[in-house]
Short mmCIF file of C-alpha atoms and ligand atoms in Angstrom, two decimals:
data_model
loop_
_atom_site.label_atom_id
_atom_site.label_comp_id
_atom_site.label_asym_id
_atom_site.label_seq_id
_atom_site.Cartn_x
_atom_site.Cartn_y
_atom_site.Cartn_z
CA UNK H 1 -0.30 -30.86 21.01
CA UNK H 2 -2.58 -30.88 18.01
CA UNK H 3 -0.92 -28.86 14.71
CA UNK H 4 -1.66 -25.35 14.06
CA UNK H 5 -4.12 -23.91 11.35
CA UNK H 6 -2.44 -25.01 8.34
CA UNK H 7 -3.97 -22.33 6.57
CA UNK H 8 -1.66 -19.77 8.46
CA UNK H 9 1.29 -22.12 8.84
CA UNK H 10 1.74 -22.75 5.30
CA UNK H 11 2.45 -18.96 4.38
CA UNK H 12 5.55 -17.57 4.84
CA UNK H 13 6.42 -14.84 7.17
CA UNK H 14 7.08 -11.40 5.02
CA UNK H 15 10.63 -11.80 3.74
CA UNK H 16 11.14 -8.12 5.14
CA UNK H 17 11.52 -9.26 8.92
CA UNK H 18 14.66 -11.23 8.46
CA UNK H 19 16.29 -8.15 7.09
CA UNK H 20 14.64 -5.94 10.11
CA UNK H 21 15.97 -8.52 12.71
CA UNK H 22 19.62 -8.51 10.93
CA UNK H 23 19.34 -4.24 10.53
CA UNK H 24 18.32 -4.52 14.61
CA UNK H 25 22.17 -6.23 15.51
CA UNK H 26 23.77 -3.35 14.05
CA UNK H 27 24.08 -0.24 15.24
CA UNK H 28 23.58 3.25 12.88
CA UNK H 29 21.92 1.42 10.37
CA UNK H 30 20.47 4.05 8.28
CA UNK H 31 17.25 2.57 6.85
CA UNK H 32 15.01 3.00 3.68
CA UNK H 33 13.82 -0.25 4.73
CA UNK H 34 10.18 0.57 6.42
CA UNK H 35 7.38 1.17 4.09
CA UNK H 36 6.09 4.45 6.14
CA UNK H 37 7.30 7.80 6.17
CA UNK H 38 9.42 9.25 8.79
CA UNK H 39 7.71 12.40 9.08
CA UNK H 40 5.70 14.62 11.54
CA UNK H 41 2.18 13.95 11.09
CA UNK H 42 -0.28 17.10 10.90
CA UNK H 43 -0.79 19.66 13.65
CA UNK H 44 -4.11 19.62 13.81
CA UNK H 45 -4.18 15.70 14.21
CA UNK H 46 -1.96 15.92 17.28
CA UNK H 47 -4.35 18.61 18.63
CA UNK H 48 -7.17 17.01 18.08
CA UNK H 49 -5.84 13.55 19.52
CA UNK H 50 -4.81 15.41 22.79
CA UNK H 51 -8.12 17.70 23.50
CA UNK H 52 -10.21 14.29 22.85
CA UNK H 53 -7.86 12.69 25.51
CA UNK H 54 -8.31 15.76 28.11
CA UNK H 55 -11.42 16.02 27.34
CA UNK H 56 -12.14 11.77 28.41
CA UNK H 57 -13.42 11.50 24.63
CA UNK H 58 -12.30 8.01 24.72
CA UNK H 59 -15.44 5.73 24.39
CA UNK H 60 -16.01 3.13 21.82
CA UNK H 61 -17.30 4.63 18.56
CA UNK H 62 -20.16 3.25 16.20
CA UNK H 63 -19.04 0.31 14.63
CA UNK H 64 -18.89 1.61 11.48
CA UNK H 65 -16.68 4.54 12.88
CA UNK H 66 -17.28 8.06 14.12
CA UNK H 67 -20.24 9.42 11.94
CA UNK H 68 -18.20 13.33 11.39
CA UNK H 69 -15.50 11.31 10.28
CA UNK H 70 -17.38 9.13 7.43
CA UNK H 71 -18.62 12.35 6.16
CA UNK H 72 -15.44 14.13 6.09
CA UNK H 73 -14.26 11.36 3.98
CA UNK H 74 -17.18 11.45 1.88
CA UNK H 75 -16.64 14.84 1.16
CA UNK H 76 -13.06 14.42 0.46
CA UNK H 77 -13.73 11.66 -2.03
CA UNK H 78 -15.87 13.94 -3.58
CA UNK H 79 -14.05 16.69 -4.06
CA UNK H 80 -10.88 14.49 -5.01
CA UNK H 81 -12.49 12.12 -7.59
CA UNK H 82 -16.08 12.95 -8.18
CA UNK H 83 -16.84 10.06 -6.22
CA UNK H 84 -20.20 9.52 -3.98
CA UNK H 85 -20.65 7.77 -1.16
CA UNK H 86 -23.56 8.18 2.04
CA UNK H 87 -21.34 8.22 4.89
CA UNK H 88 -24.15 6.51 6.67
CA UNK H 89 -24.19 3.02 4.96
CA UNK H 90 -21.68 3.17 2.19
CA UNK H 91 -17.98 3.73 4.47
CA UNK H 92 -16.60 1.89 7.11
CA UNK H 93 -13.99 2.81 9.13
CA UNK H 94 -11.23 0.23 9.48
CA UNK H 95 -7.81 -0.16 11.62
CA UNK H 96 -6.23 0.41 8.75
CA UNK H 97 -6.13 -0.42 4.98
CA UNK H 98 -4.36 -3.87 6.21
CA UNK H 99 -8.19 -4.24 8.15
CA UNK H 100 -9.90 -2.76 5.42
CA UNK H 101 -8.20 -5.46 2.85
CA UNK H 102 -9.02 -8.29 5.45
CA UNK H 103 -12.68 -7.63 5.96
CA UNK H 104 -13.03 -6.63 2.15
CA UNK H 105 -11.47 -10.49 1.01
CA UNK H 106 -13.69 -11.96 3.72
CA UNK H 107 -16.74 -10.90 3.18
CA UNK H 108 -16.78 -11.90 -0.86
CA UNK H 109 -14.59 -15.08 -0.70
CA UNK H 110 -15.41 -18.53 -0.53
CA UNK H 111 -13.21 -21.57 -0.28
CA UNK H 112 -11.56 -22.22 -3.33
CA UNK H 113 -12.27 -18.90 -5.40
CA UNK H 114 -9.49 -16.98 -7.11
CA UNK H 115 -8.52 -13.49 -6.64
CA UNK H 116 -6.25 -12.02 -9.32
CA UNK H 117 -3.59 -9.77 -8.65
CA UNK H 118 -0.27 -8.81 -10.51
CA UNK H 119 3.58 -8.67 -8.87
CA UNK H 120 5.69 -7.19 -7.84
CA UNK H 121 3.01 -6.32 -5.21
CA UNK H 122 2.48 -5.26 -1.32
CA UNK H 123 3.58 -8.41 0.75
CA UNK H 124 0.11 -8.36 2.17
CA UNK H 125 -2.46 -9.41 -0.76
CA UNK H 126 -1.20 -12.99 -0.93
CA UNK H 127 -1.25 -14.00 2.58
CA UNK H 128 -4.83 -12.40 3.25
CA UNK H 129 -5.92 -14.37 0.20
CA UNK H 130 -5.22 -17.41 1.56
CA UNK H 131 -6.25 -16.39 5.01
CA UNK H 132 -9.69 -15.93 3.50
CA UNK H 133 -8.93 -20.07 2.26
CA UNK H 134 -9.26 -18.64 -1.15
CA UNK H 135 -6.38 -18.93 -4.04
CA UNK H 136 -4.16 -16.42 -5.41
CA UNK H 137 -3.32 -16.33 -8.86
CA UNK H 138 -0.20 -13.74 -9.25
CA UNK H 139 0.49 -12.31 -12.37
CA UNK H 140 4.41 -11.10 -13.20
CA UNK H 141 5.18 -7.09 -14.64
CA UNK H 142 8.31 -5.89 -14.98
CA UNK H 143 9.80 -2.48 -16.09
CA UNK H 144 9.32 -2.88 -19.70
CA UNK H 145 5.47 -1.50 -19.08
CA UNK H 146 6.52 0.23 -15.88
CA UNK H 147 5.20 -3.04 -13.49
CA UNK H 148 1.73 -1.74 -14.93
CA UNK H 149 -1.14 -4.82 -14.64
CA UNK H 150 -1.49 -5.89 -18.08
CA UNK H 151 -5.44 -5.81 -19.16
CA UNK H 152 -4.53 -9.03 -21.55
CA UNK H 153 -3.05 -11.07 -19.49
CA UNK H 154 -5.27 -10.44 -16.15
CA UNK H 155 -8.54 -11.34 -19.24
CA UNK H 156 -6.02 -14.74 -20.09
CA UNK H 157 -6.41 -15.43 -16.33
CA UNK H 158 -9.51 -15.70 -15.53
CA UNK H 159 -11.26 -18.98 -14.80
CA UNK H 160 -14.89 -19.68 -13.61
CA UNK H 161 -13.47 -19.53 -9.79
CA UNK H 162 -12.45 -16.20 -10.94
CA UNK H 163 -14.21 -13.92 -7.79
CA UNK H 164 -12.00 -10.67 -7.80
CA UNK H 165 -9.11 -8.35 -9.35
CA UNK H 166 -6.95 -7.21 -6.47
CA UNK H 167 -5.45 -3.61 -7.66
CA UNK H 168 -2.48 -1.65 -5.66
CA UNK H 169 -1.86 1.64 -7.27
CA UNK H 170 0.08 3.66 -7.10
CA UNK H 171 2.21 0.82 -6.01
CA UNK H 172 4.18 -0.40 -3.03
CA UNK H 173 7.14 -1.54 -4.26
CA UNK H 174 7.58 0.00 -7.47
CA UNK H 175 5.64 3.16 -7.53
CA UNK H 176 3.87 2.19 -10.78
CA UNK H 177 1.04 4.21 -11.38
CA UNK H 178 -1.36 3.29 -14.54
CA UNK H 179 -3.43 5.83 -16.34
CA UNK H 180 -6.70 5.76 -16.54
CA UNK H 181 -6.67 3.94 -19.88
CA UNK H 182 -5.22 0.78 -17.74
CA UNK H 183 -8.38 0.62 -15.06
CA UNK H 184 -10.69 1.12 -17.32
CA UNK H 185 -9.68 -1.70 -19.34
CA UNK H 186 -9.48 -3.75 -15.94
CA UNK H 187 -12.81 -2.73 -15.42
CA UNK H 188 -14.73 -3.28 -18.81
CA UNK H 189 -13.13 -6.73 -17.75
CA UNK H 190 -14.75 -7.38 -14.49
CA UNK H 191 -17.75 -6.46 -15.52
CA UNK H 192 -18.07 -9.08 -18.80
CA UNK H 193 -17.09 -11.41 -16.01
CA UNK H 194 -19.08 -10.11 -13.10
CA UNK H 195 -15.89 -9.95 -11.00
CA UNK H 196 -15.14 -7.85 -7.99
CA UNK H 197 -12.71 -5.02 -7.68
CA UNK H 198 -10.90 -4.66 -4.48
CA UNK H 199 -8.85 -1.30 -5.04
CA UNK H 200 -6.46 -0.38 -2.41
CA UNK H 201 -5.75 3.29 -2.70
CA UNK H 202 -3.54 3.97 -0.09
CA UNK H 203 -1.22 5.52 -1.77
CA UNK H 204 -3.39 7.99 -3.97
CA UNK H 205 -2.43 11.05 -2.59
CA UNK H 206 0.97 10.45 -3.85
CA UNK H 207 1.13 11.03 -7.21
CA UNK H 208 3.87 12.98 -9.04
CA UNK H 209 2.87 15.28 -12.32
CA UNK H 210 0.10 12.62 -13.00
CA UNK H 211 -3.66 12.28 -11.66
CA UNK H 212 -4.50 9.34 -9.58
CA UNK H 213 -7.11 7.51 -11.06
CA UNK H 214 -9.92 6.15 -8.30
CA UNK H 215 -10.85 2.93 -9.49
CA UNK H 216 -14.44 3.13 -8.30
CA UNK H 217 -15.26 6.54 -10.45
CA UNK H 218 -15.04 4.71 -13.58
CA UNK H 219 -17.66 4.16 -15.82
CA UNK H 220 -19.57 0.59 -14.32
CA UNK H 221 -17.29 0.29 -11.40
CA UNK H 222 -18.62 1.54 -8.46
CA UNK H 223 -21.27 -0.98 -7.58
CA UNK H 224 -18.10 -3.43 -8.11
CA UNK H 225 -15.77 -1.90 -5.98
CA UNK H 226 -15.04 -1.78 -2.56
CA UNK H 227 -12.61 0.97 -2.16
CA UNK H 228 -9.95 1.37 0.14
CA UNK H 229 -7.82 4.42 1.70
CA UNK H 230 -6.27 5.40 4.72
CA UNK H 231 -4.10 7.92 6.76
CA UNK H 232 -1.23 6.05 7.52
CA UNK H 233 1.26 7.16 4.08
CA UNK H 234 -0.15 10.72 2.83
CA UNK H 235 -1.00 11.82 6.28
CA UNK H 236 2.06 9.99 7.47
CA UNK H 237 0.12 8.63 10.49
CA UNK H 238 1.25 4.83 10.21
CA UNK H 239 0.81 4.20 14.07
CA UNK H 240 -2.81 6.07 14.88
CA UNK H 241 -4.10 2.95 12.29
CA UNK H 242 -7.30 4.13 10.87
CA UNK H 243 -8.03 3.42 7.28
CA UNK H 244 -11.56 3.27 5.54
CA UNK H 245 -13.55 1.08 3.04
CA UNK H 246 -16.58 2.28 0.69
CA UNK H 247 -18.38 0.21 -1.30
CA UNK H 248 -22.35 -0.57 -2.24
CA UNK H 249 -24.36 -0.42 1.53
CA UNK H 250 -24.92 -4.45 0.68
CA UNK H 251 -21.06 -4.59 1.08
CA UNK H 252 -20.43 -2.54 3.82
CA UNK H 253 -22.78 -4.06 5.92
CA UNK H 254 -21.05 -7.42 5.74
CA UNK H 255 -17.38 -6.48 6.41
CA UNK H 256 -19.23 -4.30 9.61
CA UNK H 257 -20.57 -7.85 10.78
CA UNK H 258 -16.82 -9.16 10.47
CA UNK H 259 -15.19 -5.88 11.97
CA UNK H 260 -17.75 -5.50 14.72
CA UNK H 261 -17.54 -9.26 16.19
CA UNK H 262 -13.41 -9.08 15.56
CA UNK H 263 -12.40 -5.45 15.97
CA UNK H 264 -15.67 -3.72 17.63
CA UNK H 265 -14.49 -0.41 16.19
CA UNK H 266 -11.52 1.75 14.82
CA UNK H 267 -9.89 3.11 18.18
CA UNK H 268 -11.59 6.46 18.86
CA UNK H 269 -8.76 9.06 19.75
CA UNK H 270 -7.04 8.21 15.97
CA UNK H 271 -10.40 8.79 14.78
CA UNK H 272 -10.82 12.16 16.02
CA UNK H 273 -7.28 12.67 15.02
CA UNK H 274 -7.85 11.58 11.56
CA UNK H 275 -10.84 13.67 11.13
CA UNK H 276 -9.25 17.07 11.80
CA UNK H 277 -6.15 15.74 9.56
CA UNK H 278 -8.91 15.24 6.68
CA UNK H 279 -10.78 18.78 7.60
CA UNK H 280 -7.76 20.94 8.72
CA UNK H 281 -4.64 19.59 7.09
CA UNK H 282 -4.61 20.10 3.28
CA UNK H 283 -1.86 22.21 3.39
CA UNK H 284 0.19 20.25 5.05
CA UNK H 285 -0.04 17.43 2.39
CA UNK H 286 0.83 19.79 -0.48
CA UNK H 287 4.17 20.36 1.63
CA UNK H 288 4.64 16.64 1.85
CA UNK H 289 3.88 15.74 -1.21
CA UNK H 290 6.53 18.88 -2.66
CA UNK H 291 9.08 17.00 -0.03
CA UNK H 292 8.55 14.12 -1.28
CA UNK H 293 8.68 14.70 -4.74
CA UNK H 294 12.02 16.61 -4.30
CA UNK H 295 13.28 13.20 -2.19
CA UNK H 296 12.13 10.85 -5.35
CA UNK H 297 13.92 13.10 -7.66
CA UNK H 298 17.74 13.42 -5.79
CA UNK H 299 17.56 9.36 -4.94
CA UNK H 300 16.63 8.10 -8.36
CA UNK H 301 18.11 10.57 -9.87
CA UNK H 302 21.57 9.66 -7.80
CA UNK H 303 20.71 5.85 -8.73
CA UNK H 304 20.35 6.52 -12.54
CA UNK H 305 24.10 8.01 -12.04
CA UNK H 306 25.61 5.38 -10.75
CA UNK H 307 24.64 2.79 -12.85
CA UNK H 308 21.80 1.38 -11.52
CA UNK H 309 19.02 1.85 -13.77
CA UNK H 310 15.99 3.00 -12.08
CA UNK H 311 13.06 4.63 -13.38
CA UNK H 312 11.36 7.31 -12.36
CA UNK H 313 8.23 6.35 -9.86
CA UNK H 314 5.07 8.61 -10.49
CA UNK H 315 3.84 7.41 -7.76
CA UNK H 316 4.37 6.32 -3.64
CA UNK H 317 7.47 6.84 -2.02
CA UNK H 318 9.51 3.92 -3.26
CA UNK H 319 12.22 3.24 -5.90
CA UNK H 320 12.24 0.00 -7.25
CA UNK H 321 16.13 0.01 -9.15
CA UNK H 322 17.46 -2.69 -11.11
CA UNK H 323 20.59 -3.99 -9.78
CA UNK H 324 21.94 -6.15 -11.68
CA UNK H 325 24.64 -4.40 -12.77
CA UNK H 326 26.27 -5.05 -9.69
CA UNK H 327 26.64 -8.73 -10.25
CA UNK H 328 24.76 -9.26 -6.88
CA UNK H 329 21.05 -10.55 -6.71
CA UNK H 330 18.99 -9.08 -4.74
CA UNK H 331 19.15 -10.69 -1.49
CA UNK H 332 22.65 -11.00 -1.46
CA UNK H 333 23.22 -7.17 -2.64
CA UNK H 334 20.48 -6.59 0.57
CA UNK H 335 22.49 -8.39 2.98
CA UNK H 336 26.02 -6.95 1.56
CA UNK H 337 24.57 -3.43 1.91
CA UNK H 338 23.74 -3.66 5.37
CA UNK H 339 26.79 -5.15 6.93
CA UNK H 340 29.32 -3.44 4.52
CA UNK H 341 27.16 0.25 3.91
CA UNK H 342 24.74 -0.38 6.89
CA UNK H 343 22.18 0.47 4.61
CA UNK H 344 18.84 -1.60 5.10
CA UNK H 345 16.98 -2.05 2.01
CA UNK H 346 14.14 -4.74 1.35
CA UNK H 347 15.05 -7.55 -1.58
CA UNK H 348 12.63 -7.35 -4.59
CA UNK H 349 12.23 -11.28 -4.15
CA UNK H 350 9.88 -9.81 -0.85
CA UNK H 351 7.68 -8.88 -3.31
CA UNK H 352 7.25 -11.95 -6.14
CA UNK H 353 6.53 -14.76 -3.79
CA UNK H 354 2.95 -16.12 -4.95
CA UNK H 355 4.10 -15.92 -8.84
CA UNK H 356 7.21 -17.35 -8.46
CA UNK H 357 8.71 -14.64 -10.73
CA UNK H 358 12.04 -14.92 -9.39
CA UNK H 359 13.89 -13.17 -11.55
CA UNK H 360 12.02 -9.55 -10.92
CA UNK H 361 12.49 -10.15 -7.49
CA UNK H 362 16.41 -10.86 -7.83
CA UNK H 363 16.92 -7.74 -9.77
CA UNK H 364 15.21 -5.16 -8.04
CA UNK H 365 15.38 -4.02 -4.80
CA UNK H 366 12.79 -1.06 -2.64
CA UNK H 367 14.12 1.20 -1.01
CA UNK H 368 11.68 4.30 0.33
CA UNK H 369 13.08 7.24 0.39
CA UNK H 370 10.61 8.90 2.58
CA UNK H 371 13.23 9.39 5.44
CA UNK H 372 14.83 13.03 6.43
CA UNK H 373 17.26 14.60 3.90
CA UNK H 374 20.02 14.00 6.30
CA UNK H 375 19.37 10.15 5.92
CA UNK H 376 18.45 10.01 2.26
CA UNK H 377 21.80 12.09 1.30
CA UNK H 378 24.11 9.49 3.64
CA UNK H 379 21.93 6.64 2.19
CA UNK H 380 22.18 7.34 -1.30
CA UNK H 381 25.97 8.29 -0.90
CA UNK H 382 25.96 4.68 0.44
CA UNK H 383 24.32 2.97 -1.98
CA UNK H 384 26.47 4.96 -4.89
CA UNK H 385 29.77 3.87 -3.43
CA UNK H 386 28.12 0.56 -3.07
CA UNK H 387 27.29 0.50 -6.72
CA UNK H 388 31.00 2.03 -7.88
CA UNK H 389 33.02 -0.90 -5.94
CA UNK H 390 30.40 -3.86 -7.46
CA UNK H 391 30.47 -2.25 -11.62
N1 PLP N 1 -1.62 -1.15 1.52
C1 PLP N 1 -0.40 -0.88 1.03
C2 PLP N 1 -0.18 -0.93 -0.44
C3 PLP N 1 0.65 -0.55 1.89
O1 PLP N 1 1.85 -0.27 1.39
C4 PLP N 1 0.42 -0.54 3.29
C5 PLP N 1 1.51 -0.27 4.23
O2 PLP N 1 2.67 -0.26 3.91
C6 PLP N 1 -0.86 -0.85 3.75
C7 PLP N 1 -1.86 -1.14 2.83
C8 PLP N 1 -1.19 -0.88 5.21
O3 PLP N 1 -1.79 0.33 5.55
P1 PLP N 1 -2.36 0.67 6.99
O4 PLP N 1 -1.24 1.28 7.77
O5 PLP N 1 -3.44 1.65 6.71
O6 PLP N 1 -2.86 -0.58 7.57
#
């Protein structure tokens, strides 16, 4: 048999999945392992889902998505940010932020450019840079400027292959959430330097006492950006996989050529869903985002108790502790914890793979504490005793 792409063989599988596999042998693992919330997801998206499945409103879409749904979004992004986009030309409705990402990579990448992006970071930006045969350069933060991307040292980075800043925030693992200060340094850079900024707001809804910044309402950024958000985290609708992308109608029209000869469209019964979750549901976010606030505030709280210094996240639903005061690194505390606790946590070295920063990754670890009180209080009480036995 002739080899397999070598592009895809050559990346390594998320480091979560080993931990998932071991977590799947053992029964009453409790688990602030999976990056999505275990919540019910709004009312009016389930009623919405089922009347367009009574009602045999089940055909393929437009490829860009359902039109009432682009302009819901617009108008959300409006009235969120101050941000403008036609819903006719300017969004594109994706399966997903991991599709919108994909499609946003492909459709400015050539082989051999660079894409910047800083660690600890979502296991998914590396891969789909070298998917798209282009090269990621990885820069390292750690929690002496809160695993914030450092303006400097993204400008010391850049080469002429430079084609695009990657940004995450707030951020999956560590909850880091700049101020405004930070993008808009990031994107006096890009501009000097003509770069692209791919900005991968998924999390923006989930902000704690501060203001999410969207990257594409600064000053000079918007014809640079393509914009990404979804439903999956804020709307806590992981499985119904819609996200969106809006950028400049040059943009948008080629990641619809990609989507609609690889995806076709978004399916249509999440899109319906998703619509009356944007139109119908604000409510219900301000009572997750109060839940989840409360849940950050016992865990790391809890944490900072016991020892293991963890700061507090303004943003996501992930902690991102330092545990290295229990003598363990971080794949060998992960392992420990879920045959001795049965607690299933992910290793921060998940997280640090393209820039080789190994020692961020061996000292942290992520857990999400967007799970039911019940879980989070057994959890914690867990990871405490966990923590007592190893100072
Ligand atoms: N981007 C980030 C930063 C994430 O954490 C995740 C999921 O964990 C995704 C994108 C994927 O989102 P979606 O479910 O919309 O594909």
């Amino acid at each position: 048999m002739k080899p397999l792409a070598s592009t895809v063989t050559g990346v390594t599988a998320s480091g979560i999945r080993r931990y998932f596999d071991l977590a799947a042998q053992i029964e009453g693992v409790l688990s602030l392992g999976v990056g999505e919330p275990r919540y019910p997801c709004p009312p009016a998206a389930k009623k919405a889902a089922i009347a367009a499945i009574e009602g045999d409103n089940d055909a393929y879409t437009s490829n860009y998505g359902l039109l009432s749904l682009r302009k819901a979004i617009a108008e959300n992004l409006s009235t969120l940010y101050g941000v403008t986009y036609k819903p006719e030309n300017e969004i594109l409705v994706t399966t997903g932020v991991s599709e919108g990402c994909d499609l946003a990579l492909r459709s400015i990448l050539e082989p051999g450019d660079e894409v910047i992006f800083t660690e600890p970071a979502y296991v998914m930006y590396g891969p789909i840079i070298v998917f798209s045969g282009a090269k990621p350069v990885a820069l390292t933060s750690g929690p002496s400027n809160g695993f914030e991307p450092d303006p400097d040292q993204i400008r010391k980075a850049i080469t002429p292959k430079t084609k695009a800043i990657l940004l995450g925030y707030p951020s999956n693992p560590t909850g880091a959430t700049p101020s405004r200060e930070v993008f808009e340094a990031i994107v006096e850079i890009a501009e000097e330097h003509n770069l692209w900024l791919i900005s991968d707001e998924i999390y923006g809804r989930l902000v704690y006492g501060v203001e999410h910044t969207c990257v594409s309402s600064l000053a000079g950024a918007w014809e640079r950006t393509i914009l990404m958000g979804g439903f999956s985290k804020a709307y806590a609708m992981t499985g119904w996989r819609i996200g969106f992308a809006c950028a400049p109608p040059a943009v948008i029209e080629v990641m619809m050529k990609v989507h609609q000869y690889t995806m076709l469209c978004a399916p249509t019964i999440s899109q319906i869903a998703c619509e009356a979750a944007l139109r119908e549901s604000e409510d219900d976010v301000k009572v997750f985002l109060a839940a989840m606030e409360h849940k950050r505030d016992y865990f790391v709280n809890s944490l900072n108790a016991a020892g293991l210094d963890c700061p507090m996240p303004k943003g996501a639903f992930y902690a991102f502790p330092d545990i290295s005061s229990t003598g363990l690194d971080s794949e060998t505390l992960t392992e420990r914890l879920l045959k001795e606790q049965k607690v299933l946590v992910v290793p921060g070295t998940a997280f640090t793979g393209f820039s080789g920063d190994l020692e961020t990754g061996r000292r942290h670890i992520r857990c999400c504490y967007a799970v039911p009180d019940d879980i989070l209080e057994q959890a914690t009480q867990r990871i405490v005793e966990f923590a007592k036995v190893r100072a």
